[in-house]
Short mmCIF file of C-alpha atoms in Angstrom, two decimals:
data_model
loop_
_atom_site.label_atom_id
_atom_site.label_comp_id
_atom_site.label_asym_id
_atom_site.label_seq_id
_atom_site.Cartn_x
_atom_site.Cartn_y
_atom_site.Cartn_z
CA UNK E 29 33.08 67.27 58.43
CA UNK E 30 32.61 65.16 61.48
CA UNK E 31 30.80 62.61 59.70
CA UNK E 32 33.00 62.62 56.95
CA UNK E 33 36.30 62.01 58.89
CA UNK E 34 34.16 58.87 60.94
CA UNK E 35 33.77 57.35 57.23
CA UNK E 36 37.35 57.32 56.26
CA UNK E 37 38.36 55.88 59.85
CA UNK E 38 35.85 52.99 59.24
CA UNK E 39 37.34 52.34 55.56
CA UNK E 40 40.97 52.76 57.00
CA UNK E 41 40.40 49.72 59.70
CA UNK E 42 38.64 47.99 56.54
CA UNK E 43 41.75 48.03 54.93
CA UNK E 44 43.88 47.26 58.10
CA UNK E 45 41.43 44.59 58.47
CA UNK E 46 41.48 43.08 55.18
CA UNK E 47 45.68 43.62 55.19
CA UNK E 48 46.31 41.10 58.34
CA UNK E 49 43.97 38.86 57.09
CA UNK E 50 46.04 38.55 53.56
CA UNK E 51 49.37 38.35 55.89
CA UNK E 52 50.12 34.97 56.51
CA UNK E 53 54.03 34.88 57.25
CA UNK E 54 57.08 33.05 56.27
CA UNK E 55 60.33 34.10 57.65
CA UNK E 56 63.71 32.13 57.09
CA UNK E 57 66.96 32.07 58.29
CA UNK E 58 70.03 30.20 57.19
CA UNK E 59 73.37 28.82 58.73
CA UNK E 60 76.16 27.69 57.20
CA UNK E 61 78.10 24.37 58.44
CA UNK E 62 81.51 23.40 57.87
CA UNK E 63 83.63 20.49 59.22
CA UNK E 64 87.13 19.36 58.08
CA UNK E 65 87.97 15.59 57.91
CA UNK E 66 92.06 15.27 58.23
CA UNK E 67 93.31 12.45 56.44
CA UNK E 68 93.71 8.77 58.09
CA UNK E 69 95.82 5.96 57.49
CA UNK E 70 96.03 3.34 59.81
CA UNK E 71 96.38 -0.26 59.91
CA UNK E 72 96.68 -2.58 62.98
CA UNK E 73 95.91 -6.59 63.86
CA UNK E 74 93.82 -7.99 66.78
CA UNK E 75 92.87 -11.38 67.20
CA UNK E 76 89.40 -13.19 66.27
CA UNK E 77 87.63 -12.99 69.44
CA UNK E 78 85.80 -15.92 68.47
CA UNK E 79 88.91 -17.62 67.97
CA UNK E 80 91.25 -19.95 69.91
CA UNK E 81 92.65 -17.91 72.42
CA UNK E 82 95.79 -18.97 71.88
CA UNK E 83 98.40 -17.14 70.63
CA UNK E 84 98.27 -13.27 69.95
CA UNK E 85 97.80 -10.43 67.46
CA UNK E 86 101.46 -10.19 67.08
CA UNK E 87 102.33 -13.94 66.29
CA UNK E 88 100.72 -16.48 63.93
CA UNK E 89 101.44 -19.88 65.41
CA UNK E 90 101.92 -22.81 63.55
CA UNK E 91 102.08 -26.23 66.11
CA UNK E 92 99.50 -28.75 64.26
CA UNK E 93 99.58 -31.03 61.07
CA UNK E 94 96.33 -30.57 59.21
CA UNK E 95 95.94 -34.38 59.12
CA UNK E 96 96.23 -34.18 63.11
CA UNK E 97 93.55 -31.48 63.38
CA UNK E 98 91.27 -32.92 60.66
CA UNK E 99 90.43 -36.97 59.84
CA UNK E 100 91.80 -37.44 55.82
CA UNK E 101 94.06 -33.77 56.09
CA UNK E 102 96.74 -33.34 54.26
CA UNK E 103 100.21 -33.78 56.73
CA UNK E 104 101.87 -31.32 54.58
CA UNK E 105 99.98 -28.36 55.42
CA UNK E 106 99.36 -26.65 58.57
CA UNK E 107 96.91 -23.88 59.28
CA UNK E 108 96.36 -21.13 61.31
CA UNK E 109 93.43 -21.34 62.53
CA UNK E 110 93.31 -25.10 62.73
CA UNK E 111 91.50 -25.85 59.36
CA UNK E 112 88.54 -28.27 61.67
CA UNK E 113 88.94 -27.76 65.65
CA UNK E 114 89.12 -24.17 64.39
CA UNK E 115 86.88 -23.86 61.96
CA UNK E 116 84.96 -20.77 61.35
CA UNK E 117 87.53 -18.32 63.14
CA UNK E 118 90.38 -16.26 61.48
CA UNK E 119 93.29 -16.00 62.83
CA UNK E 120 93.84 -11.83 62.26
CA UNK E 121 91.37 -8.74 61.89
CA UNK E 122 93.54 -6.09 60.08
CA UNK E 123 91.94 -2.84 61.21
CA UNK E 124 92.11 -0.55 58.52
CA UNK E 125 91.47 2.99 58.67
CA UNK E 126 92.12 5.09 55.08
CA UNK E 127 89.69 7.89 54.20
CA UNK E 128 91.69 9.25 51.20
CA UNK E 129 91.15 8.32 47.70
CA UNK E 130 92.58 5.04 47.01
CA UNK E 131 94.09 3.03 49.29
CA UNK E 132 96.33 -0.16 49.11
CA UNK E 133 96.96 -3.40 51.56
CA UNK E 134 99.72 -5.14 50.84
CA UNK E 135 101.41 -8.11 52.66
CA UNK E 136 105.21 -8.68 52.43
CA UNK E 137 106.84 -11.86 53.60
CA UNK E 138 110.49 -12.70 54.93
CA UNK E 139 112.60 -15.48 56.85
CA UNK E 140 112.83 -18.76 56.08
CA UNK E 141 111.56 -22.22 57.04
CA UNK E 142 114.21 -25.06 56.69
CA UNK E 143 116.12 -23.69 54.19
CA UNK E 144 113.08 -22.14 52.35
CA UNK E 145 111.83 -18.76 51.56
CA UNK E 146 109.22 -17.87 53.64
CA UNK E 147 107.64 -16.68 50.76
CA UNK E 148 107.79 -19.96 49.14
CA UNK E 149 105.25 -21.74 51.42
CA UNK E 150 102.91 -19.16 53.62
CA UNK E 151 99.99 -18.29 51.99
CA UNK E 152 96.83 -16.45 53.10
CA UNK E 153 92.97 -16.47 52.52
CA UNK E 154 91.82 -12.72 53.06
CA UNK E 155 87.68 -12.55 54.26
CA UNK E 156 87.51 -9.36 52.07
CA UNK E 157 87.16 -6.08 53.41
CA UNK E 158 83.79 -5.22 55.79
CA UNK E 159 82.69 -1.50 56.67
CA UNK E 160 82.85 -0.96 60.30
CA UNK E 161 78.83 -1.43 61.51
CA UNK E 162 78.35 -4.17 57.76
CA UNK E 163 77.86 -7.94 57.84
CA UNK E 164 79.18 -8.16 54.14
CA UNK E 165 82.39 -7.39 52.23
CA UNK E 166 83.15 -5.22 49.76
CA UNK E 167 82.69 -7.60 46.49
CA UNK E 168 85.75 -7.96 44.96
CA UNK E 169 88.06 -8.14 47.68
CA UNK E 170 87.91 -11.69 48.92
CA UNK E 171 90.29 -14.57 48.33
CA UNK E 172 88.54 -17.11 46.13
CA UNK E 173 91.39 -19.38 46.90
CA UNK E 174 94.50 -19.67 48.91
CA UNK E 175 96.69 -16.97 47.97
CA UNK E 176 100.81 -16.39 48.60
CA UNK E 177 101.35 -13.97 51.35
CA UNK E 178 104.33 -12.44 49.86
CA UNK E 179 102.95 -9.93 46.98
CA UNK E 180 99.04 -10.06 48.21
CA UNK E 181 97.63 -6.83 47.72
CA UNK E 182 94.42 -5.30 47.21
CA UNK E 183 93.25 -1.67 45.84
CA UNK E 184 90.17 0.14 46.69
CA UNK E 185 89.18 3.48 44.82
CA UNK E 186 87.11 4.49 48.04
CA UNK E 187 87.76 6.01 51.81
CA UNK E 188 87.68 2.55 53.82
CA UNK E 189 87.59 2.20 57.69
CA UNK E 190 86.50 -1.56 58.92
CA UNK E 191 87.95 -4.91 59.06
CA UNK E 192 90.19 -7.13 56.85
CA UNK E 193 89.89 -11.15 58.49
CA UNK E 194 92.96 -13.43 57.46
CA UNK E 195 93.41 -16.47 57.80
CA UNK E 196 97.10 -18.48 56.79
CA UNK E 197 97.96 -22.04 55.35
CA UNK E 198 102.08 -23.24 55.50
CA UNK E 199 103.12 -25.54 53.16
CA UNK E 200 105.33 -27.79 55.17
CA UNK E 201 105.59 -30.60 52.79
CA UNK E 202 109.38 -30.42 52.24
CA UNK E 203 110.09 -28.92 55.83
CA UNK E 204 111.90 -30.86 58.28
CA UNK E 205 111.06 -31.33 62.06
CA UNK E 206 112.15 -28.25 63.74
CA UNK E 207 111.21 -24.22 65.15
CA UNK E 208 111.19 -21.81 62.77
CA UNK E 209 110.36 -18.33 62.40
CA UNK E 210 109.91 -15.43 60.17
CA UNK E 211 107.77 -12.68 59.74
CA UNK E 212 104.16 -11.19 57.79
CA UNK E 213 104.73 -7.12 57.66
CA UNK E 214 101.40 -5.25 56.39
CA UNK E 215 101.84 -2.06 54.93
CA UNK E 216 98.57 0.38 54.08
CA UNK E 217 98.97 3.27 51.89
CA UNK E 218 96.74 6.22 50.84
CA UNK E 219 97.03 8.56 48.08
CA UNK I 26 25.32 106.33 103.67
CA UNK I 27 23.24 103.57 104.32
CA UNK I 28 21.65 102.99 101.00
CA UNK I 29 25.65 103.46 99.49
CA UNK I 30 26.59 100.05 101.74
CA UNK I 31 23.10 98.22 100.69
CA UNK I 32 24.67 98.81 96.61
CA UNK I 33 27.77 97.61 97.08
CA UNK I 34 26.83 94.74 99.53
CA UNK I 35 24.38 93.80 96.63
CA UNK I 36 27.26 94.41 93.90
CA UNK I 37 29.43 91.42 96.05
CA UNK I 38 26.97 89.48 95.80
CA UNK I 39 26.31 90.03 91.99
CA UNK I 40 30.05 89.69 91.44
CA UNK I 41 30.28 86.27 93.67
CA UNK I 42 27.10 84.91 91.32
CA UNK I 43 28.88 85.71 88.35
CA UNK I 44 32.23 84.30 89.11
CA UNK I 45 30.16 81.13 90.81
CA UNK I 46 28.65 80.42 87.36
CA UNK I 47 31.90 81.75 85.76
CA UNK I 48 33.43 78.46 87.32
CA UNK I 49 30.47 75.97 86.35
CA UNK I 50 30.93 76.79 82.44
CA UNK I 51 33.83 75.03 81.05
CA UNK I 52 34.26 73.42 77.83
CA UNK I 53 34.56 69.95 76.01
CA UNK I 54 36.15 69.10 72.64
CA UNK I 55 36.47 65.53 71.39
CA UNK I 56 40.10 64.86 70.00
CA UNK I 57 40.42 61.13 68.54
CA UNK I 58 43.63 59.40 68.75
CA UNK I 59 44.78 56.86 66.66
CA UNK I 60 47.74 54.45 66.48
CA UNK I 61 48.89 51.61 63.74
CA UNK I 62 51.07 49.24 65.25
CA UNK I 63 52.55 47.44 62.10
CA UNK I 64 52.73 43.55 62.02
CA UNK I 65 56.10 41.67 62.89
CA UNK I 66 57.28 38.57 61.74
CA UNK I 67 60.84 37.35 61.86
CA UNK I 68 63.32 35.23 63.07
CA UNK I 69 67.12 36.09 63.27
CA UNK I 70 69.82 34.34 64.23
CA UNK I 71 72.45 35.67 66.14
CA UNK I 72 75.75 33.76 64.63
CA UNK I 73 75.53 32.17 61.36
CA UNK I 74 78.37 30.10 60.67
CA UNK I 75 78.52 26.82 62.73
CA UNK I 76 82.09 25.83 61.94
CA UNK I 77 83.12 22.75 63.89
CA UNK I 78 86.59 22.47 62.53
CA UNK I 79 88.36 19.56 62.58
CA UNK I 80 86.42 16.15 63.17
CA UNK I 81 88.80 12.58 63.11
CA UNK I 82 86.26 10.07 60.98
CA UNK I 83 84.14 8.41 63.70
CA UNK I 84 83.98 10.67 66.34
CA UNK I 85 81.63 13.41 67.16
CA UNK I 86 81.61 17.06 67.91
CA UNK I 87 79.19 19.66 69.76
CA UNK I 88 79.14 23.21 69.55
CA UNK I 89 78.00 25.77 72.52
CA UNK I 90 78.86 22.64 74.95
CA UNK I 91 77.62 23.55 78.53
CA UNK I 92 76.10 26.46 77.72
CA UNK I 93 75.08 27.61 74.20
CA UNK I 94 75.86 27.84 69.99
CA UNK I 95 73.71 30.42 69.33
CA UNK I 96 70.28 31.59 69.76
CA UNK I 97 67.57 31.74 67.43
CA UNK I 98 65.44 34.92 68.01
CA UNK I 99 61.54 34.35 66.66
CA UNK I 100 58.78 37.33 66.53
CA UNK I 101 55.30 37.65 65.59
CA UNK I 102 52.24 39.68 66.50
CA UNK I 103 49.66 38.41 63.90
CA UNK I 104 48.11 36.74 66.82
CA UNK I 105 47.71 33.80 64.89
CA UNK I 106 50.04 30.43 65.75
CA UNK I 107 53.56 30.05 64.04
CA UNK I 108 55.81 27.17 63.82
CA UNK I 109 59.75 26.83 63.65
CA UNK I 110 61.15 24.13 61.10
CA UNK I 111 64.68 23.26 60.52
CA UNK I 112 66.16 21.16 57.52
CA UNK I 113 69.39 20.65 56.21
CA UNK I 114 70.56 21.49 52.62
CA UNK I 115 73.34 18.98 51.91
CA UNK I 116 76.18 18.69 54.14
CA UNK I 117 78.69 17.64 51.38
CA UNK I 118 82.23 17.46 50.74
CA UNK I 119 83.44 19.98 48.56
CA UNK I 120 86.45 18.13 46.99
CA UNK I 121 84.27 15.12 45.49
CA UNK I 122 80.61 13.95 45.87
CA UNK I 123 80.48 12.69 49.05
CA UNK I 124 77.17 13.59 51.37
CA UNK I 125 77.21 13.27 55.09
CA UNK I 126 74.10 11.68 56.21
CA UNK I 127 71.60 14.22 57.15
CA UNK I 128 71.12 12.18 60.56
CA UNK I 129 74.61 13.13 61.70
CA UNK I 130 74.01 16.66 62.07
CA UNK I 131 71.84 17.24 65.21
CA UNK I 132 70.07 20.42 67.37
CA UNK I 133 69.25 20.89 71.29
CA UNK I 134 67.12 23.44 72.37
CA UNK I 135 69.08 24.41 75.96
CA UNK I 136 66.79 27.05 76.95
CA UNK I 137 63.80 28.54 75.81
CA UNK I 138 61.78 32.27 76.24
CA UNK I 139 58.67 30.72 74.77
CA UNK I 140 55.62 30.02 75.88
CA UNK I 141 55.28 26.63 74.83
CA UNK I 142 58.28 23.62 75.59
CA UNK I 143 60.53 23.08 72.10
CA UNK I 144 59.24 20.17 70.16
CA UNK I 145 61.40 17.02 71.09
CA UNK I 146 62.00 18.89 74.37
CA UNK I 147 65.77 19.54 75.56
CA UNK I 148 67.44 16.84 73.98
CA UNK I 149 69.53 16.25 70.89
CA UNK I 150 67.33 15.86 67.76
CA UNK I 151 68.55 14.44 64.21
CA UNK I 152 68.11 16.86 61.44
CA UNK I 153 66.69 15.65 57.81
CA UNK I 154 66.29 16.88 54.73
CA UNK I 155 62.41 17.35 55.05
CA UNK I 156 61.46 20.75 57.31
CA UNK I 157 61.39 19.14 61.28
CA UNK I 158 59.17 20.96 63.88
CA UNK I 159 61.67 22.89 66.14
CA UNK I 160 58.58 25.00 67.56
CA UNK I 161 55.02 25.51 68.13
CA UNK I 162 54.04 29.12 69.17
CA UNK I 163 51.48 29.05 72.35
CA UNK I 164 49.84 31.65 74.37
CA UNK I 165 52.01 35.29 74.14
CA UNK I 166 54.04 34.19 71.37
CA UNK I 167 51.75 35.20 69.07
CA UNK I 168 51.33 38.83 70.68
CA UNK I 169 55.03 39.89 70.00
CA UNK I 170 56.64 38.34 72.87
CA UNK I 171 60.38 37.86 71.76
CA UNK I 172 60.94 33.95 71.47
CA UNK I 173 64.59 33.12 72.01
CA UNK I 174 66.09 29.35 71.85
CA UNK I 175 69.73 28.87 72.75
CA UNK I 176 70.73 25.80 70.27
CA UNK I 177 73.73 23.39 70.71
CA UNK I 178 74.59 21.62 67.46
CA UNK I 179 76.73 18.23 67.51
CA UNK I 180 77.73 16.90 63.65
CA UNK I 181 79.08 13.02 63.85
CA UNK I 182 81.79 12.24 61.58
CA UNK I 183 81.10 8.95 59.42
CA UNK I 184 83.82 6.50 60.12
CA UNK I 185 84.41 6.10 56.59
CA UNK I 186 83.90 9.68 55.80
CA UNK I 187 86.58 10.96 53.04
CA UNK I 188 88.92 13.13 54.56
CA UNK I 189 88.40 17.05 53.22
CA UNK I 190 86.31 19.65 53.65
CA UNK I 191 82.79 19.82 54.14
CA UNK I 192 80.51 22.74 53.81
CA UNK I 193 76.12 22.70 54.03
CA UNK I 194 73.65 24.66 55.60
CA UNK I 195 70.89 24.53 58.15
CA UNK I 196 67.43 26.82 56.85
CA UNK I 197 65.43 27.67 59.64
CA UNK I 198 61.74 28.76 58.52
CA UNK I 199 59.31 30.29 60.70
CA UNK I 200 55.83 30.45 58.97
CA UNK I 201 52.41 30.27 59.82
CA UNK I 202 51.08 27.40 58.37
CA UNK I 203 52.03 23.66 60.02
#
């Protein structure tokens, strides 16, 4: 009986044997996350920093014929930044901040310059629109030309949060001598 | 009278004999004793959900700051080595397809029962997709000693991240192969 019960402890640690040498474990545990983005639509202006210093976020100046600034220029246009001294700055990052589906920058215009509409003679040449942390724009979104200020817009079907460079041209060629002033508004909405 | 003492001096001494090797007999039995301790191996964690609630695009957000999230509890007596991995499973927005980078959501180990120092030590590590050693057992971790990490999570908001809600999940594995 003695012997017998001996036997059956020697199979049993067999099998306990053979049972942790099969068990090779895997164990898992999972979290859930969850974050809520809130909705953002912002838009402000801040100078080049690589620009002239002159002037600020809040005023585009005009003070400079573009045949003064550049040798064979055209004395019925001015620009902002000066189209040679200048060249290679912008005038105005627009900061733009929209994370909602669409979103739309749009530039309205008013005052006038000697008599004229505003409207009538600023124009604008927009970088195109660059992801904070990219070195390139968003295709599409660049001016190819000089563009009127009043009724510029562009639409992008995507959340965008980066920069928006302008730069401005003013047709003074039927202007007279004088100070004027009048106003760029830009407006950002989200749907 | 005489002869009656020398019997019962010699019955004393009889009885003393008899109890003497009375005391030297006692007995043995073998019993046997046996005991299965049953193999363990687990991990638990002790609060699931890691809701960070509302992140502005850009900006960043830790739970557990200063002290802890949670704590991941880890158990094995195979006597063999174990590792912990962590991964994400898409951290996604739930509106439209829109992934947050696996990068942005990261784990700190603040403290640590182990026996062995959490893999990237006690700093902020960048989750992937792909399982990412959290853990190496050493020494008494593999002899049932209770493992416990206290995690911190932080989850960086994308600046141009869509606004809406976003839901994934972090799978901690604990397994015995590398």
């Amino acid at each position: 009986m003695i012997k017998y019960v001996k036997i059956m402890m020697l199979i049993g640690l067999g099998l306990t044997l053979a049972y942790a040498q099969a068990f090779a474990g895997t164990s898992t545990a999972t979290a859930t996350v969850t974050a809520t983005v809130p909705s953002v639509t912002t838009v402000s202006l801040a100078r080049d920093t690589g620009s002239a210093t002159r002037g600020s976020a809040s005023t585009i100046i005009f003070d400079k014929l573009d045949s003064q600034d550049t040798p064979g220029g055209d004395a019925g246009l001015m620009y902002a930044p000066y189209r040679t001294t200048e060249n290679g700055k912008n005038w105005h990052f627009a900061k733009v901040a929209a994370n909602g589906s669409t979103l739309t920058l749009a530039l309205t215009v008013s005052g006038t310059v000697g008599g004229q509409p505003l409207s009538n003679l600023l124009k604008v040449y927009c970088g195109g629109f660059y992801l904070t942390g990219s070195t390139t724009f968003i295709s599409g979104t660049n001016s190819a030309d000089w563009e009127f200020a009043s009724g510029w817009q562009r639409t992008l079907t995507q959340a965008f949060i980066g920069t928006v460079p302008f730069n401005y041209q003013l047709n003074v060629s039927a202007v007279g001598a004088g100070s004027y002033s009048g106003s760029v508004t830009f407006t950002l909405t989200t749907t | 009278m005489k002869k009656l003492t020398y019997f019962a001096g010699a019955l004393l001494v009889c009885f003393l004999l008899y109890a003497q090797a009375e005391a030297l007999d006692y007995k043995t039995d073998d019993i046997s004793a046996s005991v299965e301790v049953l193999p363990t191996f687990g991990i638990s964690l002790d609060n699931l959900n890691l809701y960070f609630g509302l992140i502005q695009p850009g900006s960043t957000k830790i739970l557990g700051e200063g002290t802890f999230f949670n704590q991941i509890h880890c158990r094995s007596n195979s006597g063999r080595p174990w590792f912990l991995k962590a991964q994400v499973v898409s951290l996604s927005l739930m509106e439209k397809p829109y992934k947050v980078p696996a990068g942005n959501l990261k784990w700190k180990v603040t403290q640590c029962t182990g026996s062995a120092q959490p893999a990237g030590g006690y700093d902020f590590q960048s989750l992937t997709e792909e399982p990412l050693l959290m853990y190496a057992s050493q020494g008494d971790d593999d002899f049932g000693k209770d493992v416990v990490l206290s995690m911190q999570y932080s989850l960086q908001s994308p600046s141009d991240a869509p606004a809406g809600t976003y839901s994934g999940q972090i799978v901690f594995t604990m397994a015995e192969s590398p």
